[in-house]
Amino acid sequence: MAPLDPHALDSEAFLEEVHSFEFWFQAVEGYLSERPYGHRPDLPEPELGDTEREGLITTLCSYCVGETIALEGASSMVGFAPNRRQKIFLATQVVDEARHLEVLLHRLLALGVTDPEAEIARRGNRNLLAFKRRLLEFVAGKDWEAALFAQNVILECMEFTVFQSHARTADPLTREVLEGIVVDERRHMGFGENDLGRRLATAPHVRARLAEVRKELDPLVLATFEETQSALGTPRANRSTLGRDYLATVERLGFDA
Ligand SMILES: [Fe+2]
Ligand SMILES: [Fe+2]
């Protein structure tokens, strides 16, 4: 029998740890138990003007579409994830995405939207819906690399960038909700980065495949940003920052175009 490589064992033990519900529970315990629906209960509902409120509702509706994509994608990917550890991590992600959707729906109700489902159907971002169709095709084809890349790199980088940027200008209550979501999205990005990073190291041809997926999905991401920022009333001159931040985040994870 070949001797055990302690380095391999360390990295195995590390991977086992970061993909576990134990790790997940320690990560979320603090901010989940003290923030029902994603914010401290004593934070007052902000006074918003009509235009600001309308813009926020449209934006939150798009966020709900994004979270639903991740919820449906991650839950379906459990079925064809290559190993048990990945299935367990995806199960933690399913819980996170369902919680994100729940807190955003709750936020819509608090803003006076009586039927959030109908509002999401009416206002949901069309580019994001096109993104959803494509991701679910990868999922239906059990195409692990494309589905994981579309979901845990592209979609997560998109959400991470938008939520982080929106949190800077949002009212205090919405900011707290978004900041709680961003922490989870960072964990989800880490999963995609780690799994696909190892594949790129051992099978360099995967890079060409991922670049193809990016070429197809990046335009939908950038168009989604444009639509979201127009709803938020961001001046046209300032809109390119979000796209640049998104592209930089994807590159930083090690996936060049
Ligand atoms: Fe999410
Ligand atoms: Fe996520």
Tab-separated table of C-alpha atoms and ligand atoms in Angstrom:
chain	number	residue	atom	x	y	z
A	1	MET	CA	0.000	0.000	0.000
A	2	ALA	CA	1.353	3.469	-0.880
A	3	PRO	CA	2.313	5.595	2.156
A	4	LEU	CA	-0.110	8.376	3.085
A	5	ASP	CA	0.935	11.786	1.909
A	6	PRO	CA	0.413	14.108	4.913
A	7	HIS	CA	0.019	17.126	2.640
A	8	ALA	CA	-2.703	15.399	0.664
A	9	LEU	CA	-4.319	14.366	3.938
A	10	ASP	CA	-4.226	17.959	5.223
A	11	SER	CA	-5.819	19.282	2.099
A	12	GLU	CA	-8.414	16.458	2.176
A	13	ALA	CA	-9.221	17.242	5.809
A	14	PHE	CA	-9.489	20.932	4.924
A	15	LEU	CA	-11.859	20.233	2.044
A	16	GLU	CA	-13.934	17.927	4.234
A	17	GLU	CA	-14.232	20.705	6.797
A	18	VAL	CA	-15.203	23.592	4.471
A	19	HIS	CA	-17.850	21.533	2.680
A	20	SER	CA	-19.607	20.433	5.872
A	21	PHE	CA	-22.790	21.497	7.622
A	22	GLU	CA	-20.631	21.903	10.773
A	23	PHE	CA	-18.585	24.594	9.036
A	24	TRP	CA	-21.724	26.167	7.592
A	25	PHE	CA	-23.407	26.290	10.988
A	26	GLN	CA	-20.432	28.010	12.621
A	27	ALA	CA	-20.331	30.538	9.761
A	28	VAL	CA	-24.020	31.501	9.882
A	29	GLU	CA	-24.902	31.057	13.560
A	30	GLY	CA	-24.098	34.639	14.648
A	31	TYR	CA	-25.909	36.571	11.962
A	32	LEU	CA	-28.864	34.233	11.578
A	33	SER	CA	-29.904	33.977	15.212
A	34	GLU	CA	-29.794	37.728	15.861
A	35	ARG	CA	-31.378	38.885	12.607
A	36	PRO	CA	-34.795	37.447	11.837
A	37	TYR	CA	-35.521	38.187	8.167
A	38	GLY	CA	-31.940	39.399	7.737
A	39	HIS	CA	-31.916	42.477	9.969
A	40	ARG	CA	-31.998	43.491	13.624
A	41	PRO	CA	-35.665	43.694	14.598
A	42	ASP	CA	-35.311	47.179	16.130
A	43	LEU	CA	-34.147	48.823	12.864
A	44	PRO	CA	-36.936	51.194	11.782
A	45	GLU	CA	-38.459	51.016	8.308
A	46	PRO	CA	-36.850	53.898	6.349
A	47	GLU	CA	-38.854	56.836	4.995
A	48	LEU	CA	-38.555	56.580	1.209
A	49	GLY	CA	-39.861	58.869	-1.519
A	50	ASP	CA	-42.111	57.308	-4.203
A	51	THR	CA	-39.387	57.137	-6.865
A	52	GLU	CA	-36.847	55.644	-4.486
A	53	ARG	CA	-39.343	53.076	-3.215
A	54	GLU	CA	-40.362	52.076	-6.749
A	55	GLY	CA	-36.714	51.694	-7.797
A	56	LEU	CA	-35.968	49.596	-4.730
A	57	ILE	CA	-38.965	47.320	-5.362
A	58	THR	CA	-37.932	46.711	-8.987
A	59	THR	CA	-34.381	45.979	-7.867
A	60	LEU	CA	-35.465	43.589	-5.114
A	61	CYS	CA	-37.729	41.784	-7.617
A	62	SER	CA	-34.658	41.153	-9.786
A	63	TYR	CA	-32.710	39.965	-6.759
A	64	CYS	CA	-35.546	37.491	-6.083
A	65	VAL	CA	-35.177	36.172	-9.649
A	66	GLY	CA	-31.414	35.739	-9.077
A	67	GLU	CA	-31.915	33.944	-5.768
A	68	THR	CA	-34.551	31.663	-7.286
A	69	ILE	CA	-32.124	30.745	-10.090
A	70	ALA	CA	-29.479	29.811	-7.506
A	71	LEU	CA	-32.018	27.910	-5.396
A	72	GLU	CA	-33.288	25.853	-8.334
A	73	GLY	CA	-29.814	25.416	-9.814
A	74	ALA	CA	-28.091	24.338	-6.585
A	75	SER	CA	-30.875	21.940	-5.591
A	76	SER	CA	-30.855	20.226	-9.007
A	77	MET	CA	-27.067	19.993	-9.035
A	78	VAL	CA	-27.135	17.870	-5.869
A	79	GLY	CA	-28.389	15.064	-8.125
A	80	PHE	CA	-25.329	14.965	-10.392
A	81	ALA	CA	-22.529	16.477	-8.262
A	82	PRO	CA	-19.491	14.210	-8.729
A	83	ASN	CA	-18.999	13.372	-5.061
A	84	ARG	CA	-20.628	13.257	-1.633
A	85	ARG	CA	-18.741	16.280	-0.304
A	86	GLN	CA	-19.996	18.468	-3.147
A	87	LYS	CA	-23.558	17.242	-2.568
A	88	ILE	CA	-23.334	18.261	1.098
A	89	PHE	CA	-21.944	21.696	0.257
A	90	LEU	CA	-24.690	22.238	-2.325
A	91	ALA	CA	-27.269	21.291	0.320
A	92	THR	CA	-25.930	24.123	2.529
A	93	GLN	CA	-26.125	26.435	-0.475
A	94	VAL	CA	-29.742	25.445	-1.128
A	95	VAL	CA	-30.568	26.478	2.450
A	96	ASP	CA	-28.714	29.794	2.002
A	97	GLU	CA	-30.426	30.622	-1.286
A	98	ALA	CA	-33.873	29.795	0.093
A	99	ARG	CA	-33.148	32.084	3.047
A	100	HIS	CA	-31.999	34.879	0.722
A	101	LEU	CA	-35.197	34.550	-1.244
A	102	GLU	CA	-37.243	34.556	1.954
A	103	VAL	CA	-35.651	37.707	3.413
A	104	LEU	CA	-36.014	39.551	0.095
A	105	LEU	CA	-39.686	38.558	-0.188
A	106	HIS	CA	-40.146	39.758	3.380
A	107	ARG	CA	-38.461	43.049	2.469
A	108	LEU	CA	-40.905	43.475	-0.446
A	109	LEU	CA	-43.864	42.903	1.904
A	110	ALA	CA	-42.430	45.492	4.326
A	111	LEU	CA	-42.231	47.984	1.439
A	112	GLY	CA	-45.982	47.544	0.894
A	113	VAL	CA	-45.952	45.021	-1.976
A	114	THR	CA	-49.034	42.911	-1.301
A	115	ASP	CA	-48.341	40.154	-3.855
A	116	PRO	CA	-44.548	39.753	-4.252
A	117	GLU	CA	-44.882	36.763	-6.631
A	118	ALA	CA	-46.994	38.802	-9.082
A	119	GLU	CA	-44.683	41.795	-8.728
A	120	ILE	CA	-41.607	39.644	-9.473
A	121	ALA	CA	-43.311	38.215	-12.562
A	122	ARG	CA	-44.180	41.755	-13.692
A	123	ARG	CA	-40.838	43.431	-12.965
A	124	GLY	CA	-38.265	40.598	-13.147
A	125	ASN	CA	-35.207	41.421	-15.253
A	126	ARG	CA	-35.493	39.860	-18.763
A	127	ASN	CA	-31.758	39.340	-19.141
A	128	LEU	CA	-31.684	37.490	-15.870
A	129	LEU	CA	-34.503	35.239	-17.076
A	130	ALA	CA	-32.447	34.471	-20.208
A	131	PHE	CA	-29.526	33.643	-17.895
A	132	LYS	CA	-31.797	31.325	-15.920
A	133	ARG	CA	-32.875	29.414	-19.049
A	134	ARG	CA	-29.240	28.835	-20.031
A	135	LEU	CA	-28.120	27.741	-16.563
A	136	LEU	CA	-31.038	25.321	-16.288
A	137	GLU	CA	-30.059	23.867	-19.685
A	138	PHE	CA	-26.569	23.142	-18.357
A	139	VAL	CA	-28.191	21.599	-15.285
A	140	ALA	CA	-30.612	19.506	-17.371
A	141	GLY	CA	-27.625	18.248	-19.420
A	142	LYS	CA	-25.836	17.300	-16.147
A	143	ASP	CA	-22.937	19.395	-17.401
A	144	TRP	CA	-21.141	19.850	-14.048
A	145	GLU	CA	-18.375	22.186	-15.201
A	146	ALA	CA	-20.636	24.551	-17.162
A	147	ALA	CA	-23.397	24.530	-14.515
A	148	LEU	CA	-20.977	25.109	-11.625
A	149	PHE	CA	-19.209	27.867	-13.534
A	150	ALA	CA	-22.460	29.603	-14.553
A	151	GLN	CA	-23.900	29.351	-11.073
A	152	ASN	CA	-21.067	29.470	-8.521
A	153	VAL	CA	-18.754	31.768	-10.438
A	154	ILE	CA	-20.757	33.955	-12.841
A	155	LEU	CA	-24.071	34.253	-10.985
A	156	GLU	CA	-22.381	34.476	-7.580
A	157	CYS	CA	-19.873	37.107	-8.786
A	158	MET	CA	-22.768	39.065	-10.264
A	159	GLU	CA	-24.762	38.959	-7.029
A	160	PHE	CA	-21.715	39.624	-4.874
A	161	THR	CA	-20.812	42.723	-6.933
A	162	VAL	CA	-24.346	44.119	-7.089
A	163	PHE	CA	-25.252	43.491	-3.446
A	164	GLN	CA	-21.980	44.916	-2.181
A	165	SER	CA	-22.320	48.022	-4.316
A	166	HIS	CA	-26.028	48.514	-3.508
A	167	ALA	CA	-25.344	48.075	0.240
A	168	ARG	CA	-23.122	51.179	0.140
A	169	THR	CA	-26.002	53.447	-0.908
A	170	ALA	CA	-29.016	51.553	0.492
A	171	ASP	CA	-31.155	52.569	3.477
A	172	PRO	CA	-29.821	51.051	6.754
A	173	LEU	CA	-32.367	48.224	6.862
A	174	THR	CA	-31.850	47.090	3.257
A	175	ARG	CA	-28.089	47.429	3.792
A	176	GLU	CA	-28.137	45.016	6.706
A	177	VAL	CA	-30.147	42.463	4.711
A	178	LEU	CA	-27.739	42.721	1.767
A	179	GLU	CA	-24.624	42.491	3.922
A	180	GLY	CA	-25.948	39.276	5.483
A	181	ILE	CA	-26.490	37.801	2.013
A	182	VAL	CA	-23.052	38.853	0.709
A	183	VAL	CA	-21.308	36.793	3.422
A	184	ASP	CA	-23.032	33.653	2.120
A	185	GLU	CA	-22.375	34.498	-1.540
A	186	ARG	CA	-18.673	34.741	-0.760
A	187	ARG	CA	-18.802	31.145	0.543
A	188	HIS	CA	-20.611	29.994	-2.616
A	189	MET	CA	-18.013	31.693	-4.845
A	190	GLY	CA	-15.284	29.929	-2.863
A	191	PHE	CA	-16.849	26.563	-3.699
A	192	GLY	CA	-16.854	27.280	-7.460
A	193	GLU	CA	-13.351	28.718	-7.348
A	194	ASN	CA	-12.000	25.730	-5.444
A	195	ASP	CA	-13.635	22.956	-7.490
A	196	LEU	CA	-13.037	24.512	-10.910
A	197	GLY	CA	-9.556	25.731	-9.940
A	198	ARG	CA	-8.522	22.110	-9.266
A	199	ARG	CA	-10.028	21.005	-12.595
A	200	LEU	CA	-8.119	23.713	-14.476
A	201	ALA	CA	-4.898	22.579	-12.826
A	202	THR	CA	-5.338	18.950	-13.875
A	203	ALA	CA	-7.273	19.382	-17.144
A	204	PRO	CA	-6.213	22.640	-18.845
A	205	HIS	CA	-8.653	22.108	-21.761
A	206	VAL	CA	-11.489	22.929	-19.345
A	207	ARG	CA	-10.353	26.573	-19.603
A	208	ALA	CA	-11.519	26.814	-23.221
A	209	ARG	CA	-14.929	25.394	-22.303
A	210	LEU	CA	-15.362	27.869	-19.428
A	211	ALA	CA	-14.294	30.751	-21.672
A	212	GLU	CA	-17.076	29.741	-24.092
A	213	VAL	CA	-19.652	29.783	-21.298
A	214	ARG	CA	-18.387	33.191	-20.211
A	215	LYS	CA	-18.633	34.600	-23.712
A	216	GLU	CA	-22.270	33.580	-23.763
A	217	LEU	CA	-23.251	34.711	-20.252
A	218	ASP	CA	-21.174	37.862	-19.636
A	219	PRO	CA	-23.342	39.977	-21.996
A	220	LEU	CA	-26.456	38.903	-20.041
A	221	VAL	CA	-24.760	39.885	-16.761
A	222	LEU	CA	-23.733	43.305	-18.104
A	223	ALA	CA	-27.221	43.919	-19.534
A	224	THR	CA	-28.727	42.943	-16.169
A	225	PHE	CA	-26.527	45.542	-14.451
A	226	GLU	CA	-27.662	48.182	-16.917
A	227	GLU	CA	-31.332	47.405	-16.255
A	228	THR	CA	-30.876	47.280	-12.452
A	229	GLN	CA	-28.970	50.554	-12.313
A	230	SER	CA	-31.453	52.292	-14.524
A	231	ALA	CA	-34.189	51.190	-12.053
A	232	LEU	CA	-32.119	52.552	-9.167
A	233	GLY	CA	-31.635	55.852	-10.995
A	234	THR	CA	-27.834	55.541	-11.178
A	235	PRO	CA	-26.491	58.246	-13.521
A	236	ARG	CA	-25.440	56.735	-16.871
A	237	ALA	CA	-21.865	57.980	-16.417
A	238	ASN	CA	-21.443	55.887	-13.247
A	239	ARG	CA	-22.958	52.642	-14.554
A	240	SER	CA	-19.851	51.039	-16.010
A	241	THR	CA	-18.227	50.622	-12.559
A	242	LEU	CA	-20.431	47.654	-11.689
A	243	GLY	CA	-19.540	45.805	-14.905
A	244	ARG	CA	-15.843	46.451	-14.334
A	245	ASP	CA	-16.078	45.237	-10.719
A	246	TYR	CA	-17.851	42.067	-11.859
A	247	LEU	CA	-15.226	41.305	-14.538
A	248	ALA	CA	-12.430	41.979	-12.028
A	249	THR	CA	-14.041	39.613	-9.484
A	250	VAL	CA	-14.275	36.783	-12.030
A	251	GLU	CA	-10.643	37.345	-13.080
A	252	ARG	CA	-9.504	37.435	-9.440
A	253	LEU	CA	-10.992	33.973	-8.944
A	254	GLY	CA	-8.672	32.806	-11.714
A	255	PHE	CA	-11.032	32.636	-14.699
A	256	ASP	CA	-9.794	34.882	-17.495
A	257	ALA	CA	-11.852	35.537	-20.602
B	1	FE	FE	-28.004	33.957	-2.833
B	2	FE	FE	-25.326	32.170	-3.617
